[in-house]
XYZ file of C-alpha atoms in Angstrom:
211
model
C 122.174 109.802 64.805
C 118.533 108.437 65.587
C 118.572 105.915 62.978
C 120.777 103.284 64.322
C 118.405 103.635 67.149
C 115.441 102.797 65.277
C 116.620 99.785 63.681
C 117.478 98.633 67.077
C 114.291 99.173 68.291
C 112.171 97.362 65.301
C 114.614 94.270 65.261
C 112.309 93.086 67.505
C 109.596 91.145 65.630
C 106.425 93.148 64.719
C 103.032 91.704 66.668
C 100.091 94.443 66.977
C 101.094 97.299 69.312
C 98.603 97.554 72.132
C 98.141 93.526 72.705
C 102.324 93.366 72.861
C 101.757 96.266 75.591
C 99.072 94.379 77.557
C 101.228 90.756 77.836
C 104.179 92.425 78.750
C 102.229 94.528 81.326
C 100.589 91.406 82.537
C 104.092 89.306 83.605
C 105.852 92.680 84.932
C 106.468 92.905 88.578
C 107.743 96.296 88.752
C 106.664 99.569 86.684
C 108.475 99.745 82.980
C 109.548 102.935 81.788
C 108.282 103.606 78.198
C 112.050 103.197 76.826
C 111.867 99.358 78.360
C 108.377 99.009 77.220
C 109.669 100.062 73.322
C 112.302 97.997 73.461
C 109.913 94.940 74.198
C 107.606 95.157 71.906
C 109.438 96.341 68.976
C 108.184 99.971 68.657
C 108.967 103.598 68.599
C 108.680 105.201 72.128
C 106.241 107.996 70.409
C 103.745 105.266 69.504
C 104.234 103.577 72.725
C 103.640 106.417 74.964
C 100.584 107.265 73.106
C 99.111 103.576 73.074
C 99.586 103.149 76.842
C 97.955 106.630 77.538
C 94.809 105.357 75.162
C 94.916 101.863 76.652
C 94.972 103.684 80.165
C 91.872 105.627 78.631
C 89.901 102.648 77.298
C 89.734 100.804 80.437
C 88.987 103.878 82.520
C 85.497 104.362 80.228
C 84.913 100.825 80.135
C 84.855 100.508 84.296
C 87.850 97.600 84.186
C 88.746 96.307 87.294
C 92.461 97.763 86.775
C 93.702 100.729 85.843
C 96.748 101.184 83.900
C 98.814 103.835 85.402
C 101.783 105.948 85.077
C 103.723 105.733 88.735
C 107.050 106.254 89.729
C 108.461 106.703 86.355
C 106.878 103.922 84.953
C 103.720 101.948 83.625
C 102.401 98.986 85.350
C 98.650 97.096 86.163
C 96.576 98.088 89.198
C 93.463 97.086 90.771
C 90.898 99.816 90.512
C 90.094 101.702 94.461
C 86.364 100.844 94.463
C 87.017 96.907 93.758
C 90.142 96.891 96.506
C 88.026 95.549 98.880
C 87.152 92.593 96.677
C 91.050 91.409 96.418
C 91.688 92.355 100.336
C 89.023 89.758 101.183
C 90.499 86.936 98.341
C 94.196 87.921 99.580
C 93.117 87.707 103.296
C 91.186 84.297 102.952
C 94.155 82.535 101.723
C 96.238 83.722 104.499
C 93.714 82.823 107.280
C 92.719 79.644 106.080
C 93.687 76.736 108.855
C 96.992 75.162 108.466
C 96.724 71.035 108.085
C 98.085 69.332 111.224
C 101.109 68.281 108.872
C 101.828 72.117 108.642
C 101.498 72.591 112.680
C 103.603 69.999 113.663
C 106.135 70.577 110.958
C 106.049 74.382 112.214
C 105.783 73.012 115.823
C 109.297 71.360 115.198
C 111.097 74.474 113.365
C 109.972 76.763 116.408
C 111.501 74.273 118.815
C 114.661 73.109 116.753
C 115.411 76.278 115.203
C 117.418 76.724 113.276
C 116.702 73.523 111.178
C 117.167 72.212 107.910
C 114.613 70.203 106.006
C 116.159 66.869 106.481
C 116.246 67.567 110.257
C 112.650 68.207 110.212
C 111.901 65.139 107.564
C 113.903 62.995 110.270
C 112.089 64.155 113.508
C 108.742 64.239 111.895
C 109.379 60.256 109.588
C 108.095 62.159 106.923
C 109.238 64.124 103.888
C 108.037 68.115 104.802
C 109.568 69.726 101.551
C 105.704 70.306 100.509
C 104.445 71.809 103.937
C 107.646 73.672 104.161
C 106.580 75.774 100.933
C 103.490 76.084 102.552
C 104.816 77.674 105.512
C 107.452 80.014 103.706
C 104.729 81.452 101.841
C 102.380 81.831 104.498
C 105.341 84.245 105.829
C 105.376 82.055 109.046
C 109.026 80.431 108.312
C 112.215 81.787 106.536
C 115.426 80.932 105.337
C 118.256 81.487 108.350
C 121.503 80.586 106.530
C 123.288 77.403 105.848
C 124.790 74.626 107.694
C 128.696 74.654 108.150
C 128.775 70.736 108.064
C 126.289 70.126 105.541
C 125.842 73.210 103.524
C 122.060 72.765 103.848
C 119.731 75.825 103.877
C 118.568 76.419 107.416
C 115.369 77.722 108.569
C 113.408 79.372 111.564
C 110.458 81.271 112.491
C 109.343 85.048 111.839
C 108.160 87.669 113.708
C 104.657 87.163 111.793
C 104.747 83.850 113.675
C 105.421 85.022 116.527
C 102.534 87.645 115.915
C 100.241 85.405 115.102
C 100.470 82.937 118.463
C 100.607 86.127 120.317
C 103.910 86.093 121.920
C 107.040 89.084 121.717
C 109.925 86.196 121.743
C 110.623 82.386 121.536
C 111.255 82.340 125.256
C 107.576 83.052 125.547
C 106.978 79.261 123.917
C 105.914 76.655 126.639
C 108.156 73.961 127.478
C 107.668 70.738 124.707
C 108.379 67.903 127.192
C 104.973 67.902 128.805
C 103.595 67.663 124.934
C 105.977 65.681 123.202
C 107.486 63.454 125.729
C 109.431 61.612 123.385
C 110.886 64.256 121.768
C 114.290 63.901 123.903
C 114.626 60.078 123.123
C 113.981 60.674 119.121
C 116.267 62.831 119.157
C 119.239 60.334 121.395
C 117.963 57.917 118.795
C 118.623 60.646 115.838
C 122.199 61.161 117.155
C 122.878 57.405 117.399
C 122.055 56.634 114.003
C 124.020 59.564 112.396
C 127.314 58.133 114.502
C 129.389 55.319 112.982
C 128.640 52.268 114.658
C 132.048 50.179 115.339
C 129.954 46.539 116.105
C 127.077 45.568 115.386
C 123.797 47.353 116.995
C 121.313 46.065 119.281
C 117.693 45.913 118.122
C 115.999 49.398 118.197
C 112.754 49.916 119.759
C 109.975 50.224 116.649
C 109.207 54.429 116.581
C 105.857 55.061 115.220
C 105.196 58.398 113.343
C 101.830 60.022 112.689
């Protein structure tokens, strides 16, 4: 009865057991139970379990910065306790770091216009905000907020980090935009305007200019 399950198991082309381990360890983003792990690199669980508990051995003498560990079922990468300080200082600089004024006033318009899709924001801004909009979902400060009916566009608006961060409990909080952006209201007449079908010919716009 085992047999068919071994042949299974070493289908998988042969590479040496405990680098195999270490580059599948190194992508996963969740712990891998030593059946998964087997299965991966081609091995009987036996040898697996007993290379992971020496590779979990080896980096504990040699002082590693991560330990290998066996947690909730599984075996996954972690950063040793007494350098955790070390990665809460790299994690925390990235976050902190000053956004570019493209990234406030792109974030500016989602807090005001929410919910927005891209192109909305690409319009009001005159620029293309696909880049700073990555920037801003991964900063945790924007998220995804369904699609549009008309459009089928993906639709996006703040998050309660944001609202964390500028130290205010709701959007109502936010201070009016007119006394900041006092052409916000005729961009956005002139927005409308050109999205509706024109039946004669239009009279010259006034020139816009975007920073």
């Amino acid at each position: 009865m085992t047999e068919p399950e071994t042949e299974e198991t070493l289908a998988v082309p042969l590479a040496d057991l405990r680098p195999s381990l270490e580059a599948v360890l190194m992508v996963a983003d969740q712990p891998l139970d030593v059946a998964t792990l087997a299965t991966a690199v081609g091995y009987p669980t036996d040898e697996v379990q007993a290379a992971l508990e020496a590779l979990a051995a080896e980096y504990s003498e040699q002082g590693r910065g991560f330990d290998l560990r066996n947690v909730a079922g599984g075996w996954r990468f972690y950063t040793r306790e007494e350098y955790a300080v070390v990665v809460e200082g790299f994690v925390l600089e990235g976050q902190q770091s000053r956004l570019t004024q493209a990234a406030l006033e792109t974030l500016a318009v989602v807090a005001y216009k929410q919910p927005v899709s891209r192109a909305r924001v690409s319009a009001i801004r005159g620029v293309n905000v696909d880049g700073v909009m990555r920037t801003l979902l991964s900063r945790g400060l924007v998220e995804e907020a369904g699609q549009d009916h008309e459009t089928g566009a993906n639709l996006y608006r703040t998050t309660g980090y944001f609202l964390e961060r500028i130290g205010v409990t709701s959007l109502d909080e936010l201070p009016e935009l007119a006394p900041y952006l006092p052409g916000m209201d005729e961009l956005e007449d002139e927005l409308s305007e050109m999205a509706a079908p024109a039946p004669g010919p239009a009279a010259p716009a006034e020139e816009e200019t975007h920073e």
